[in-house]
Tab-separated table of C-alpha atoms in Angstrom:
chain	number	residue	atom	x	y	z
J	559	UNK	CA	-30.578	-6.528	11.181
J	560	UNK	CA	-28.697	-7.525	14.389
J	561	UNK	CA	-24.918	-6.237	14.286
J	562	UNK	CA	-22.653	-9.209	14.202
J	563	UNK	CA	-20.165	-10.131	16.576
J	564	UNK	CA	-16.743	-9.155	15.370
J	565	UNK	CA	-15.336	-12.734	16.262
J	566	UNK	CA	-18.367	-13.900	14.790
J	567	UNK	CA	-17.058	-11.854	11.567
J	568	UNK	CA	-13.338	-12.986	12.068
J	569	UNK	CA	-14.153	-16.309	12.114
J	570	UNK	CA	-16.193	-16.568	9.179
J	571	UNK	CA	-13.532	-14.678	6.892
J	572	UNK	CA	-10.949	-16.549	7.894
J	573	UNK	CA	-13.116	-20.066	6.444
J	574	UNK	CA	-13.554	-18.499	2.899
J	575	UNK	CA	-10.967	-19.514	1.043
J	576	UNK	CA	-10.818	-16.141	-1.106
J	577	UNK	CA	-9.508	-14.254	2.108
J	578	UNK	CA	-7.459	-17.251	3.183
J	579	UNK	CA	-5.387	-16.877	-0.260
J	580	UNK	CA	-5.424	-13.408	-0.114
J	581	UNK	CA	-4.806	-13.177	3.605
J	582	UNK	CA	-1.956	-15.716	3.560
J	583	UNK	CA	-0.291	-14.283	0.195
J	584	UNK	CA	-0.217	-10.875	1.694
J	585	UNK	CA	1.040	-11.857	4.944
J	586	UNK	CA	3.928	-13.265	3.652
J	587	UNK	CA	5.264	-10.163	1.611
J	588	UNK	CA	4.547	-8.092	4.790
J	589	UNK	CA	7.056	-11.207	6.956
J	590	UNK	CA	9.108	-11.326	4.004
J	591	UNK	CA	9.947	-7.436	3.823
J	592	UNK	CA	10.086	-7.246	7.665
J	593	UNK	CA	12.742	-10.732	7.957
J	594	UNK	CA	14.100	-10.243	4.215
J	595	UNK	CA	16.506	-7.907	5.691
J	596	UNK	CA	18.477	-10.588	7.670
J	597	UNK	CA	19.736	-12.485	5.185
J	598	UNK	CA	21.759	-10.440	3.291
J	599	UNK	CA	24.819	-8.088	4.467
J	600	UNK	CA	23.785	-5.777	1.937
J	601	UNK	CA	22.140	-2.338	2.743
J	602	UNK	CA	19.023	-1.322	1.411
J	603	UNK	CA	21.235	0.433	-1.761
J	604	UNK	CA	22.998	-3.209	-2.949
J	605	UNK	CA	25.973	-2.118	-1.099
J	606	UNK	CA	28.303	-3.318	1.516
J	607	UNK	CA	29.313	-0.916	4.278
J	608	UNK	CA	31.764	-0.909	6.764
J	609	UNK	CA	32.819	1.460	9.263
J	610	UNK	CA	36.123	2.993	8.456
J	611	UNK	CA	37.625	5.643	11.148
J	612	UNK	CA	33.686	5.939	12.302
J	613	UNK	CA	32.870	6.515	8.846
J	614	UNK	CA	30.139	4.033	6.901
J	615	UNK	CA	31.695	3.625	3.288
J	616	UNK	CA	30.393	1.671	0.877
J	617	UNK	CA	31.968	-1.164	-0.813
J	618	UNK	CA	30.884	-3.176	-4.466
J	619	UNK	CA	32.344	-5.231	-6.768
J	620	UNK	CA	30.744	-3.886	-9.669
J	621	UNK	CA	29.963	-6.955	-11.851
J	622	UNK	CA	26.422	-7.955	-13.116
J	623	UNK	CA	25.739	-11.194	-11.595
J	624	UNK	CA	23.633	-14.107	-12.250
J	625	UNK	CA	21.578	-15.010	-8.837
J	626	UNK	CA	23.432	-17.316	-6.043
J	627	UNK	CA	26.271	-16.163	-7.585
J	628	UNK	CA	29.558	-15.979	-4.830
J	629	UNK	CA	31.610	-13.041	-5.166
J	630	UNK	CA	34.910	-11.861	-3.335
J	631	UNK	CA	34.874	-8.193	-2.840
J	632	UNK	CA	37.856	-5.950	-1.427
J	633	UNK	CA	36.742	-3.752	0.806
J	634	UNK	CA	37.936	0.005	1.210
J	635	UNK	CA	40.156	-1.215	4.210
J	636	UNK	CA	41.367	-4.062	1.950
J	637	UNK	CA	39.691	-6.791	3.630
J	638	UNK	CA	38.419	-9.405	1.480
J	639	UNK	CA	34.986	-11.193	1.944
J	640	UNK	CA	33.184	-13.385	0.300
J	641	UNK	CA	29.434	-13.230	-0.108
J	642	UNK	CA	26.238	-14.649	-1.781
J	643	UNK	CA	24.582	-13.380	-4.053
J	644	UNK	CA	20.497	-14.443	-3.578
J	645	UNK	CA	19.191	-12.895	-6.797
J	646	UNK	CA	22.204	-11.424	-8.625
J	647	UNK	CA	23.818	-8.406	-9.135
J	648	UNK	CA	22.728	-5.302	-11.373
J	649	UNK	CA	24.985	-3.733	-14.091
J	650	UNK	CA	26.353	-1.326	-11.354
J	651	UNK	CA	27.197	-4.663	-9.006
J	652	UNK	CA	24.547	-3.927	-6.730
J	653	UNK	CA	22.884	-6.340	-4.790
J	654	UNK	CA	18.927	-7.023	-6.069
J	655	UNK	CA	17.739	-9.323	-3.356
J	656	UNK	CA	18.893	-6.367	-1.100
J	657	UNK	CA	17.335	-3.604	-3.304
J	658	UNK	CA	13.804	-6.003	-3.649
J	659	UNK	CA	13.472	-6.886	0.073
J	660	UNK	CA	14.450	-3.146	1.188
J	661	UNK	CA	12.230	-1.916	-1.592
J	662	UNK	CA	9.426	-4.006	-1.133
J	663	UNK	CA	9.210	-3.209	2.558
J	664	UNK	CA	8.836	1.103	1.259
J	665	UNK	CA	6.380	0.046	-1.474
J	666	UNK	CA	4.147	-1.244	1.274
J	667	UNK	CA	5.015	1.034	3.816
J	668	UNK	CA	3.868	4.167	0.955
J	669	UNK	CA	0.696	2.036	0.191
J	670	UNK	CA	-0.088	1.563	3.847
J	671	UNK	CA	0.025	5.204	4.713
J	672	UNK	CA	-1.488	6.583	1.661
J	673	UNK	CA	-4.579	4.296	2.225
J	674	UNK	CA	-4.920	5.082	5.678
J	675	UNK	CA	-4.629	8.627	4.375
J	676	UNK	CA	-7.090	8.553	1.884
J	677	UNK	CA	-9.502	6.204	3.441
J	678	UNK	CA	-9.744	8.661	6.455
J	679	UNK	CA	-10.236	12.097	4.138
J	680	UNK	CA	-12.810	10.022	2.268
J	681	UNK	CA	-14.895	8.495	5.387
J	682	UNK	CA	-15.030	12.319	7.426
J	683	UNK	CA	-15.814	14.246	3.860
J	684	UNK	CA	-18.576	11.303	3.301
J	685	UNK	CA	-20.096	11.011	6.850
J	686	UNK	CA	-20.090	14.808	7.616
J	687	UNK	CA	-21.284	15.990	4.084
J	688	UNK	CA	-24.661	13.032	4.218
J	689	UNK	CA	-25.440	13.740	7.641
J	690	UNK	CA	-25.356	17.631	7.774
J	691	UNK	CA	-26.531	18.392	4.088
J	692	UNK	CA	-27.440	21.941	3.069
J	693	UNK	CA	-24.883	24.015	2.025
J	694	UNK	CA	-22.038	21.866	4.030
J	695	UNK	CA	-23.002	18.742	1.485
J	696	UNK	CA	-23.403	21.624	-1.420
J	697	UNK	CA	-19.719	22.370	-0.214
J	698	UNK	CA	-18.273	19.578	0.263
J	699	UNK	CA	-19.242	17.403	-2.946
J	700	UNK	CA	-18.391	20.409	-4.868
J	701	UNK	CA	-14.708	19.900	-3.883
J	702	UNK	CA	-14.667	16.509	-4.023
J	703	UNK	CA	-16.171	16.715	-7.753
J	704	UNK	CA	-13.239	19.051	-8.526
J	705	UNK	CA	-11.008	16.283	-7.217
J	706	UNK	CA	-12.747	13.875	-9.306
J	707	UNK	CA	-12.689	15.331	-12.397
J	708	UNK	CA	-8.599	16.322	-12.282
J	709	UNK	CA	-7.001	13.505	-14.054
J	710	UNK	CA	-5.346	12.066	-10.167
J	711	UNK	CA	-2.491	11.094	-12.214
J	712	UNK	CA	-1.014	14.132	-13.484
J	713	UNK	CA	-1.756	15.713	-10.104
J	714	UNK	CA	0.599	13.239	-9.090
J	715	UNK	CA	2.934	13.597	-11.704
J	716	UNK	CA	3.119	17.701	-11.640
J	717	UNK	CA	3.327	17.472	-7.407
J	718	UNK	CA	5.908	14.908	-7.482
J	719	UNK	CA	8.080	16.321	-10.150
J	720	UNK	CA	8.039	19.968	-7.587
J	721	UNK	CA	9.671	18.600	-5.070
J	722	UNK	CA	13.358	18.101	-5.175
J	723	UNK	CA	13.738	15.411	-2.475
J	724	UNK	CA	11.443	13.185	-2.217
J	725	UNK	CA	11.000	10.466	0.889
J	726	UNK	CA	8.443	7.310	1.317
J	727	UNK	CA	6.106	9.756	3.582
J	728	UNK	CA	6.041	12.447	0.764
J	729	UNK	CA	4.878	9.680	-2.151
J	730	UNK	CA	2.398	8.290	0.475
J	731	UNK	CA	0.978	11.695	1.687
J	732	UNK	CA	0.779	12.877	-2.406
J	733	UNK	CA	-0.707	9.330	-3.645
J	734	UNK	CA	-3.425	10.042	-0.144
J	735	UNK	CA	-4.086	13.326	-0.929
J	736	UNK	CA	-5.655	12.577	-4.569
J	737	UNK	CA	-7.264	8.954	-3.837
J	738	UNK	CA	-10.205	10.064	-1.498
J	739	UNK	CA	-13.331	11.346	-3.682
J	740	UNK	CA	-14.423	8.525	-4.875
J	741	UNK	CA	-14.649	7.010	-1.112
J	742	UNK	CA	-16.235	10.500	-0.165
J	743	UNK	CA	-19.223	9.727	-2.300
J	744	UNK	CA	-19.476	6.120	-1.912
J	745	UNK	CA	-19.297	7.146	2.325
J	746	UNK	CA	-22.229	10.144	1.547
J	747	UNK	CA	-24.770	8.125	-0.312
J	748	UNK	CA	-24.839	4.978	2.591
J	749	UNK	CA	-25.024	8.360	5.290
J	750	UNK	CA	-27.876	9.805	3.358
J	751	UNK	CA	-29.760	6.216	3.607
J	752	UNK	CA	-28.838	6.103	7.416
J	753	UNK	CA	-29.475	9.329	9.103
J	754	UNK	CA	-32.954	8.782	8.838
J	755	UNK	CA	-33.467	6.044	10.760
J	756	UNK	CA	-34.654	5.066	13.791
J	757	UNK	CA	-31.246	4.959	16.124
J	758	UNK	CA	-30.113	8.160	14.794
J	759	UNK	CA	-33.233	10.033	15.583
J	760	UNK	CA	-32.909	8.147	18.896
J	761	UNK	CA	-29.586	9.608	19.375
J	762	UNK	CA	-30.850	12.982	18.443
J	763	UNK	CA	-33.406	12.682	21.250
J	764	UNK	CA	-30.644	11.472	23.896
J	765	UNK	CA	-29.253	14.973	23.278
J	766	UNK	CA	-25.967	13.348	21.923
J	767	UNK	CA	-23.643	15.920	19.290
J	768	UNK	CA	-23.102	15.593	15.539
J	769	UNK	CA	-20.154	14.220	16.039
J	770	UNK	CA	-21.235	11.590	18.296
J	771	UNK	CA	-23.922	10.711	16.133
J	772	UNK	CA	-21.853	10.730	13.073
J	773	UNK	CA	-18.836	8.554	14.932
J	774	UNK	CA	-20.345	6.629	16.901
J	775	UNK	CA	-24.111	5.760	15.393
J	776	UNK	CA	-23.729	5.892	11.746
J	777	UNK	CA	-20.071	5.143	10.605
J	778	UNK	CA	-20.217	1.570	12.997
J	779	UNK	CA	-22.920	0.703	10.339
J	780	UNK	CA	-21.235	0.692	7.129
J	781	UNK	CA	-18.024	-0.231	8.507
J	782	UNK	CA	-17.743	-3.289	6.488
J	783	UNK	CA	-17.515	-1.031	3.525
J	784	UNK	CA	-15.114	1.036	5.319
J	785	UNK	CA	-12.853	-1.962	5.154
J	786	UNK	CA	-13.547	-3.035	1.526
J	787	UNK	CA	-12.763	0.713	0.761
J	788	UNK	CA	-9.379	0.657	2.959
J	789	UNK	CA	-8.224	-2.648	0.666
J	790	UNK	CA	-9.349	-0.611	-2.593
J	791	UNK	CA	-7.322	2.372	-1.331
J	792	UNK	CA	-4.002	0.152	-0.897
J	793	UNK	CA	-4.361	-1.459	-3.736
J	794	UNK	CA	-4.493	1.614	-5.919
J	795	UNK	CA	-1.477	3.046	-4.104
J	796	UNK	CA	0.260	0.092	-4.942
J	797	UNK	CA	-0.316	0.863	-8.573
J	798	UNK	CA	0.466	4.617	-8.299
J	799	UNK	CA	3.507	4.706	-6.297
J	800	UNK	CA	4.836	1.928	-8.785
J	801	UNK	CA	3.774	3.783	-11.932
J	802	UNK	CA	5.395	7.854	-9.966
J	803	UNK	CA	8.536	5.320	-9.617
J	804	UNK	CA	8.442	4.002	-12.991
J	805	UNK	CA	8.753	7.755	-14.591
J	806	UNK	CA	11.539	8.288	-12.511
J	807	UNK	CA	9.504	10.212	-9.710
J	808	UNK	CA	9.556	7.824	-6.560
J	809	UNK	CA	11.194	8.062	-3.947
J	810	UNK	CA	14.801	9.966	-3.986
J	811	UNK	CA	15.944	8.763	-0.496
J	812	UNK	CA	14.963	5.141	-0.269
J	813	UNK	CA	14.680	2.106	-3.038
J	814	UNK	CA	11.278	0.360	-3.924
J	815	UNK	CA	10.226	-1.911	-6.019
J	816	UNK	CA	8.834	0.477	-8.957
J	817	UNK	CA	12.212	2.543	-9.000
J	818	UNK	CA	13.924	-1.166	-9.421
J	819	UNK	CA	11.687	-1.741	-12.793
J	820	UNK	CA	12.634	1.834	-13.384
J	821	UNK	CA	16.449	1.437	-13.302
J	822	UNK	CA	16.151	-1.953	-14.709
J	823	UNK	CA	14.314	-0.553	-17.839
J	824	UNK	CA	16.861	2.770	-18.082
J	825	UNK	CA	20.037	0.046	-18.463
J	826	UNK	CA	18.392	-2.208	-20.761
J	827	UNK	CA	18.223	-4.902	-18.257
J	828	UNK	CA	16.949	-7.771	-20.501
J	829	UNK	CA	20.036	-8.060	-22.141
J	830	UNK	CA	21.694	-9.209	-18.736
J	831	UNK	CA	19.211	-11.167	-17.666
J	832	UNK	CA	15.393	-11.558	-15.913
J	833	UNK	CA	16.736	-11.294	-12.425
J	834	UNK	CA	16.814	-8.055	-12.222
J	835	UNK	CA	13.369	-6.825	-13.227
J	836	UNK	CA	10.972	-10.092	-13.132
J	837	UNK	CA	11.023	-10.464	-9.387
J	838	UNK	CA	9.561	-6.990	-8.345
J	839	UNK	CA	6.865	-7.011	-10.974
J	840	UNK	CA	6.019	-10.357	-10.244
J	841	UNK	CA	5.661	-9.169	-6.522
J	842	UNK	CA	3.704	-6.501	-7.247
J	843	UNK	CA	1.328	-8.307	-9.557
J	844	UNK	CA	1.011	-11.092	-6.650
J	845	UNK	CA	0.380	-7.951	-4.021
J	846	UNK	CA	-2.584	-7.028	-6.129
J	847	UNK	CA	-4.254	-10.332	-6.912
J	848	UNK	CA	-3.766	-10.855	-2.694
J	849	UNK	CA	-5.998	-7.799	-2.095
J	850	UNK	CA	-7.988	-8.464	-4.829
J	851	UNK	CA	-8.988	-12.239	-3.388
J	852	UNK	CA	-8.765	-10.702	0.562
J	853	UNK	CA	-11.375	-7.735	-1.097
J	854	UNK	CA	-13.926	-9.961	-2.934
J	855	UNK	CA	-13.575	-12.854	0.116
J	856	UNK	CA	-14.866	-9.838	2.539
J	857	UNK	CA	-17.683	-8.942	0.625
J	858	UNK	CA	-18.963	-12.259	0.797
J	859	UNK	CA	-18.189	-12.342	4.046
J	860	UNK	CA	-20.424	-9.247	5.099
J	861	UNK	CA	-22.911	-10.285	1.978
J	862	UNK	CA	-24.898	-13.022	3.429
J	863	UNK	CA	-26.314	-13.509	-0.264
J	864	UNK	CA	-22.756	-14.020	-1.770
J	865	UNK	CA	-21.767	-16.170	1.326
J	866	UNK	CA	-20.882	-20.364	1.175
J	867	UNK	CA	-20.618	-21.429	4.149
């Protein structure tokens, strides 16, 4: 089958409707976390700073806030301001549209990286194990079954918990590190079906190198599922940093939105009201069905079976 144009392929996604909802649903949480910021005089904590002798202190009025709620607030050089409250206030009078915006900026950030992360281990293990077989497959699959079979969770769980300090880069490196086997043998079994034919043997005879071959022949042939994968892989570390954050092991230097359920659920936030922990759930639930509609509007994109056009 003739390779399609890429435009060719751009333009066709961007008429299904699955991948325009998807597309357009996502793109606005990546805007929103990138603009959010600019509304709000808050820091990514709930808290107002000001510099005081070249010193940032932090100022709050420590009420728990209904949202567009206006609030005075002294601050530590006994200034008084007023400001606007988008989504409320937690029990410790921190700002939440702060703390959501801020923390939905580092959830995507960690899912972003991780996927990239574990998309990457997953493609090289796949590619070089079904191209070189022998003992390097033998090898190879025999790690990535070990991999498979450890519960990725409590890998997770016991790595996280190690570390003292914890930043955005550490959760997305961990949540990486454990997400690749299943992509490994997805990658192997479509390099096992496309080694032997003819362009590869073709290659061989040009005198090109393994790695050309591998990079250059057979991964541009399956790199629709490459991208299908990539979507899989940040969708699942949207779901795993949330749940390490939820147990109280996210991130220790930064807020995101599963350490906002978290706190919300350790003070008992229902009795003060939905604010605080129905707007990052519902983001992260609307996150998910995005790359779920983006995911399934790709494949029939590159499935011209599945395709309405």
């Amino acid at each position: 089958m003739a390779r399609r144009n890429k435009f060719e392929v751009v333009r066709i996604a961007f008429r299904n409707r699955k991948f325009q909802f998807g597309f357009g649903l996502l793109a606005f949480f990546i805007i929103f976390a990138l603009i959010g910021p600019l509304f709000t005089p808050f820091a990514w904590d709930g808290l107002y700073y000001e510099n005081v002798g070249g010193v940032k202190i932090a100022s709050y009025g420590g009420k728990t806030l209904p949202p567009m709620s206006h609030e005075n607030i002294t601050t530590y050089s006994g200034k008084t301001i007023e400001v606007l409250h988008i989504l409320g206030t937690n029990i410790n009078g921190q700002d939440l549209y702060a703390r959501l915006v801020y923390g939905l900026r580092t959830s995507l950030w960690i899912a972003f990286l991780a996927a990239l992360i574990g998309t990457f281990l997953g493609i090289t293990i796949g590619l070089v194990a079904g191209y070189k077989g022998g003992w390097v497959d033998e090898l190879l699959m025999m790690f990535t079954n070990i991999m498979l079979v450890i519960p990725s969770i409590v890998l997770l769980i016991l790595v996280a918990a190690y570390l003292s300090a914890r930043t955005p880069g550490i959760q997305a490196l961990i949540i990486g590190l454990t997400g690749w086997p299943w992509v490994a043998r997805a990658v192997r079994s479509q390099t096992l079906s496309l080694k032997n034919r003819e362009f590869v043997h073709l290659a061989k005879l040009a005198g090109l190198s393994d790695f050309k071959i591998i990079f250059t022949e057979v991964m541009p042939n399956m790199i629709s599922y490459i991208f299908m994968a990539g979507i899989l892989q940040f969708s699942g570390a949207i779901l795993a940093s949330a749940t390490l954050d939820f147990i109280g092991l996210g991130p220790t230097t930064m807020v995101s939105l599963g350490n906002i359920l978290q706190r919300a659920i350790a003070y008992n936030a229902l009795q003060f009201g939905w604010w605080w922990f129905i707007p990052p759930g519902l983001i992260i639930t609307l996150i998910i069905t995005a790359l779920f509609f983006i995911n399934i509007g790709m494949e029939e994109v590159f499935n011209p079976r599945l395709r309405r056009e």
